[in-house]
Each structure stands twice: as structure tokens, then as C-alpha cells.
Amino acid sequence: YDDDKKPITLIVDASGLTITKKGDYIEQKWIRKKKEFVKLHIAVDAKSKKIMSFRITKGNVHDSKKLGPMIREIDKKENYTIDKVYGDKAHDNRRSFNLLDDMNIEPVISLRKNASTKTRACPLRRAEILLIRKLGYDKWKQLKDVGKRWIAEIVFSSIKRVLGEDLLSKKF
């Protein structure tokens, strides 16, 4: 690392915000279409608990699609280098692992139970799967300190307490 740049650990997550305050019971009982919502994707610094980057999308946008733009945005900032990224199973895919590998960032991403080691296109993900199989999931969680992901949940809780879970805007 450069002496000027501070290494930071990021926690990435996403949460939904409803866009209507209609009668939930009636809507659930009689209107069968899925309820629309807006998704807030955040990258939080584990130490300061500040939001370093965020994206707002429609509810059907997958979490892992916004990981790359947020990580690159933070990496471009002059004062920071990212040393570790925590994420949930939504980020368990080849694109996320290859991005982190290219940027020399350690991933702490929970893997699916049925994760296969056969993929040759993503050596970093394969190495993580083999490490989990060697140590066992509980020891891997201790080694990687997976419990830090709660920090993102605290940030979402704070946002929703201040702003509420409902948005009043009618347009995206």
C-alpha cells in the first residue's frame, strides 16, 4: 500500500424500500401481482460505519450487479485502498470474485452450500470453496470474521428509523 492511502474494509449489502402505503392486507388478499419496491445498495466502511458509496435501483436489479460500480468508485478516491470486502450469498458469483481478484481485494463472501470447485474461470472463488471444505464452515467464519456484516444492517436500520421504510415519491 502507498503511505498516503488508508486501507479500508467494506461491507456491501442491499435492502428494499416500499413505494406505496396502500392497504397491505387488501393488496395481499385481492391483488396478486408482486409489490413494487426500490432497492438501496450500500458499501459501508467497517471501521467508521460511514456509507462510502450507494446506488438506488428498481427492486428487480440483483445485488451483485452494483458491487463493481461501487467498489470502483471507492477505489478511484484518492485517500483509500480497499483491502477486504464482506458480502452475503447474493455476491457469490464469478463476476464478483474476478473483480475482487483483479483489484487485489480479499473477499469475505458467504458461499452457497452447493458451490462447485469445478469452475476454472474463477480461481479465487475455487480457493475459497476449498478453504471452507478444509476448515469447515464454522472455522472459516471465525477465521474470516464473517460476523462483521452486521454493520451494514445497523446502517440500514438507522436509515429506516430516520426516513421510514416507505418512500412517498410516485416516480423513480
mmCIF file of C-alpha atoms in Angstrom:
data_model
loop_
_atom_site.group_PDB
_atom_site.id
_atom_site.type_symbol
_atom_site.label_atom_id
_atom_site.label_comp_id
_atom_site.label_asym_id
_atom_site.label_seq_id
_atom_site.Cartn_x
_atom_site.Cartn_y
_atom_site.Cartn_z
ATOM 1 C CA TYR A 1 0.000 0.000 0.000
ATOM 2 C CA ASP A 2 1.012 3.584 -0.519
ATOM 3 C CA ASP A 3 1.788 5.517 2.650
ATOM 4 C CA ASP A 4 -0.829 8.143 1.747
ATOM 5 C CA LYS A 5 -3.697 5.713 1.220
ATOM 6 C CA LYS A 6 -5.607 4.261 4.133
ATOM 7 C CA PRO A 7 -6.684 0.629 3.700
ATOM 8 C CA ILE A 8 -10.390 0.176 4.410
ATOM 9 C CA THR A 9 -12.665 -2.809 4.837
ATOM 10 C CA LEU A 10 -16.035 -2.594 3.106
ATOM 11 C CA ILE A 11 -19.315 -4.300 3.840
ATOM 12 C CA VAL A 12 -21.760 -4.399 0.933
ATOM 13 C CA ASP A 13 -25.467 -5.123 1.201
ATOM 14 C CA ALA A 14 -28.853 -4.117 -0.182
ATOM 15 C CA SER A 15 -32.288 -3.520 1.296
ATOM 16 C CA GLY A 16 -35.718 -2.744 -0.095
ATOM 17 C CA LEU A 17 -37.886 0.315 0.484
ATOM 18 C CA THR A 18 -41.608 0.161 -0.340
ATOM 19 C CA ILE A 19 -43.041 2.765 -2.674
ATOM 20 C CA THR A 20 -46.690 2.607 -1.668
ATOM 21 C CA LYS A 21 -48.628 2.866 1.571
ATOM 22 C CA LYS A 22 -51.742 1.166 0.205
ATOM 23 C CA GLY A 23 -53.670 -1.189 2.422
ATOM 24 C CA ASP A 24 -51.286 -4.125 2.615
ATOM 25 C CA TYR A 25 -53.986 -6.598 3.651
ATOM 26 C CA ILE A 26 -56.277 -5.798 0.726
ATOM 27 C CA GLU A 27 -53.389 -5.781 -1.716
ATOM 28 C CA GLN A 28 -52.126 -9.131 -0.454
ATOM 29 C CA LYS A 29 -55.591 -10.669 -0.369
ATOM 30 C CA TRP A 30 -57.003 -9.488 -3.705
ATOM 31 C CA ILE A 31 -54.208 -8.126 -5.903
ATOM 32 C CA ARG A 32 -51.902 -10.972 -6.869
ATOM 33 C CA LYS A 33 -49.103 -9.017 -8.571
ATOM 34 C CA LYS A 34 -45.829 -8.598 -6.692
ATOM 35 C CA LYS A 35 -45.440 -5.441 -4.669
ATOM 36 C CA GLU A 36 -43.037 -2.956 -6.209
ATOM 37 C CA PHE A 37 -40.122 -1.621 -4.229
ATOM 38 C CA VAL A 38 -36.908 0.342 -4.603
ATOM 39 C CA LYS A 39 -33.598 -1.222 -3.624
ATOM 40 C CA LEU A 40 -30.838 0.665 -1.820
ATOM 41 C CA HIS A 41 -27.349 -0.838 -2.324
ATOM 42 C CA ILE A 42 -24.644 0.391 0.062
ATOM 43 C CA ALA A 43 -20.916 -0.064 0.688
ATOM 44 C CA VAL A 44 -20.046 0.788 4.293
ATOM 45 C CA ASP A 45 -16.610 1.313 5.852
ATOM 46 C CA ALA A 46 -16.359 -1.258 8.661
ATOM 47 C CA LYS A 47 -14.318 0.999 10.943
ATOM 48 C CA SER A 48 -16.082 4.364 10.669
ATOM 49 C CA LYS A 49 -19.502 2.884 9.717
ATOM 50 C CA LYS A 50 -19.858 5.587 7.041
ATOM 51 C CA ILE A 51 -21.518 4.926 3.715
ATOM 52 C CA MET A 52 -18.709 5.112 1.156
ATOM 53 C CA SER A 53 -20.901 4.510 -1.898
ATOM 54 C CA PHE A 54 -24.527 3.753 -2.677
ATOM 55 C CA ARG A 55 -26.834 3.001 -5.596
ATOM 56 C CA ILE A 56 -30.605 3.147 -5.848
ATOM 57 C CA THR A 57 -32.268 0.746 -8.274
ATOM 58 C CA LYS A 58 -35.590 -0.872 -9.020
ATOM 59 C CA GLY A 59 -36.325 -3.914 -6.903
ATOM 60 C CA ASN A 60 -35.577 -6.452 -9.631
ATOM 61 C CA VAL A 61 -31.876 -5.464 -10.001
ATOM 62 C CA HIS A 62 -29.614 -8.123 -8.496
ATOM 63 C CA ASP A 63 -27.272 -7.066 -5.669
ATOM 64 C CA SER A 64 -24.121 -8.290 -7.415
ATOM 65 C CA LYS A 65 -24.673 -6.013 -10.446
ATOM 66 C CA LYS A 66 -23.970 -2.932 -8.309
ATOM 67 C CA LEU A 67 -20.940 -4.334 -6.480
ATOM 68 C CA GLY A 68 -18.496 -3.480 -9.299
ATOM 69 C CA PRO A 69 -19.529 0.168 -9.800
ATOM 70 C CA MET A 70 -19.460 0.868 -6.046
ATOM 71 C CA ILE A 71 -16.060 -0.777 -5.493
ATOM 72 C CA ARG A 72 -14.518 1.007 -8.499
ATOM 73 C CA GLU A 73 -15.903 4.369 -7.333
ATOM 74 C CA ILE A 74 -14.357 3.967 -3.879
ATOM 75 C CA ASP A 75 -11.073 2.698 -5.333
ATOM 76 C CA LYS A 76 -10.802 5.837 -7.503
ATOM 77 C CA LYS A 77 -10.996 8.072 -4.447
ATOM 78 C CA GLU A 78 -7.513 9.302 -3.635
ATOM 79 C CA ASN A 79 -7.402 8.537 0.085
ATOM 80 C CA TYR A 80 -8.480 4.897 0.079
ATOM 81 C CA THR A 81 -7.397 1.425 -0.911
ATOM 82 C CA ILE A 82 -9.738 -1.453 -0.251
ATOM 83 C CA ASP A 83 -8.207 -4.450 1.481
ATOM 84 C CA LYS A 84 -11.280 -6.593 2.182
ATOM 85 C CA VAL A 85 -14.929 -6.770 1.063
ATOM 86 C CA TYR A 86 -17.661 -8.533 3.038
ATOM 87 C CA GLY A 87 -20.810 -9.660 1.249
ATOM 88 C CA ASP A 88 -23.686 -12.085 1.563
ATOM 89 C CA LYS A 89 -24.581 -15.013 -0.705
ATOM 90 C CA ALA A 90 -26.069 -12.636 -3.278
ATOM 91 C CA HIS A 91 -22.481 -11.736 -4.230
ATOM 92 C CA ASP A 92 -21.393 -15.363 -4.649
ATOM 93 C CA ASN A 93 -20.693 -15.385 -8.388
ATOM 94 C CA ARG A 94 -17.779 -15.449 -10.806
ATOM 95 C CA ARG A 95 -18.066 -11.763 -11.756
ATOM 96 C CA SER A 96 -17.763 -10.554 -8.149
ATOM 97 C CA PHE A 97 -14.832 -12.818 -7.282
ATOM 98 C CA ASN A 98 -12.953 -11.998 -10.506
ATOM 99 C CA LEU A 99 -13.427 -8.254 -9.916
ATOM 100 C CA LEU A 100 -12.044 -8.527 -6.380
ATOM 101 C CA ASP A 101 -9.184 -10.720 -7.607
ATOM 102 C CA ASP A 102 -8.267 -8.201 -10.340
ATOM 103 C CA MET A 103 -8.252 -5.366 -7.788
ATOM 104 C CA ASN A 104 -6.235 -7.438 -5.275
ATOM 105 C CA ILE A 105 -9.017 -7.303 -2.656
ATOM 106 C CA GLU A 106 -9.665 -10.151 -0.220
ATOM 107 C CA PRO A 107 -13.260 -11.413 -0.491
ATOM 108 C CA VAL A 108 -15.239 -12.432 2.579
ATOM 109 C CA ILE A 109 -18.347 -13.594 0.751
ATOM 110 C CA SER A 110 -20.570 -16.335 2.094
ATOM 111 C CA LEU A 111 -20.748 -19.137 -0.439
ATOM 112 C CA ARG A 112 -23.747 -21.261 -1.350
ATOM 113 C CA LYS A 113 -23.847 -24.742 0.171
ATOM 114 C CA ASN A 114 -23.777 -26.387 -3.258
ATOM 115 C CA ALA A 115 -20.781 -24.366 -4.531
ATOM 116 C CA SER A 116 -18.707 -26.341 -7.028
ATOM 117 C CA THR A 117 -14.917 -26.399 -7.317
ATOM 118 C CA LYS A 118 -15.087 -27.397 -10.985
ATOM 119 C CA THR A 119 -15.092 -23.838 -12.304
ATOM 120 C CA ARG A 120 -11.712 -22.964 -13.807
ATOM 121 C CA ALA A 121 -12.678 -19.421 -14.788
ATOM 122 C CA CYS A 122 -12.553 -18.187 -11.192
ATOM 123 C CA PRO A 123 -9.534 -19.406 -9.191
ATOM 124 C CA LEU A 124 -10.201 -17.124 -6.205
ATOM 125 C CA ARG A 125 -13.719 -18.495 -5.669
ATOM 126 C CA ARG A 126 -12.430 -22.056 -6.087
ATOM 127 C CA ALA A 127 -9.744 -21.390 -3.455
ATOM 128 C CA GLU A 128 -12.390 -20.087 -1.013
ATOM 129 C CA ILE A 129 -14.547 -23.199 -1.562
ATOM 130 C CA LEU A 130 -11.551 -25.461 -0.914
ATOM 131 C CA LEU A 131 -10.661 -23.469 2.224
ATOM 132 C CA ILE A 132 -14.218 -23.872 3.557
ATOM 133 C CA ARG A 133 -14.130 -27.602 2.840
ATOM 134 C CA LYS A 134 -10.755 -27.944 4.567
ATOM 135 C CA LEU A 135 -11.592 -25.932 7.704
ATOM 136 C CA GLY A 136 -15.347 -26.450 7.910
ATOM 137 C CA TYR A 137 -17.839 -23.596 7.605
ATOM 138 C CA ASP A 138 -17.784 -22.591 11.292
ATOM 139 C CA LYS A 139 -13.986 -22.339 11.480
ATOM 140 C CA TRP A 140 -13.922 -20.459 8.153
ATOM 141 C CA LYS A 141 -16.454 -17.971 9.604
ATOM 142 C CA GLN A 142 -14.193 -17.449 12.626
ATOM 143 C CA LEU A 143 -11.054 -17.092 10.512
ATOM 144 C CA LYS A 144 -12.635 -14.547 8.157
ATOM 145 C CA ASP A 145 -14.664 -12.791 10.894
ATOM 146 C CA VAL A 146 -17.847 -13.052 8.839
ATOM 147 C CA GLY A 147 -19.849 -11.526 11.689
ATOM 148 C CA LYS A 148 -18.810 -8.007 10.614
ATOM 149 C CA ARG A 149 -21.626 -7.999 8.052
ATOM 150 C CA TRP A 150 -23.999 -6.838 10.804
ATOM 151 C CA ILE A 151 -22.542 -3.334 10.394
ATOM 152 C CA ALA A 152 -24.444 -2.917 7.110
ATOM 153 C CA GLU A 153 -27.656 -3.993 8.866
ATOM 154 C CA ILE A 154 -27.112 -1.303 11.508
ATOM 155 C CA VAL A 155 -26.729 1.331 8.783
ATOM 156 C CA PHE A 156 -29.975 0.193 7.119
ATOM 157 C CA SER A 157 -31.732 0.208 10.473
ATOM 158 C CA SER A 158 -30.568 3.786 11.106
ATOM 159 C CA ILE A 159 -31.697 4.949 7.655
ATOM 160 C CA LYS A 160 -35.107 3.319 8.005
ATOM 161 C CA ARG A 161 -35.586 4.688 11.525
ATOM 162 C CA VAL A 162 -34.919 8.247 10.339
ATOM 163 C CA LEU A 163 -36.606 8.142 6.924
ATOM 164 C CA GLY A 164 -39.083 5.299 7.387
ATOM 165 C CA GLU A 165 -39.416 2.195 5.208
ATOM 166 C CA ASP A 166 -41.813 3.852 2.775
ATOM 167 C CA LEU A 167 -40.995 6.300 0.005
ATOM 168 C CA LEU A 168 -43.580 8.878 -0.980
ATOM 169 C CA SER A 169 -42.322 9.651 -4.496
ATOM 170 C CA LYS A 170 -44.521 8.381 -7.322
ATOM 171 C CA LYS A 171 -41.760 8.418 -9.972
ATOM 172 C CA PHE A 172 -38.467 6.529 -9.938
#
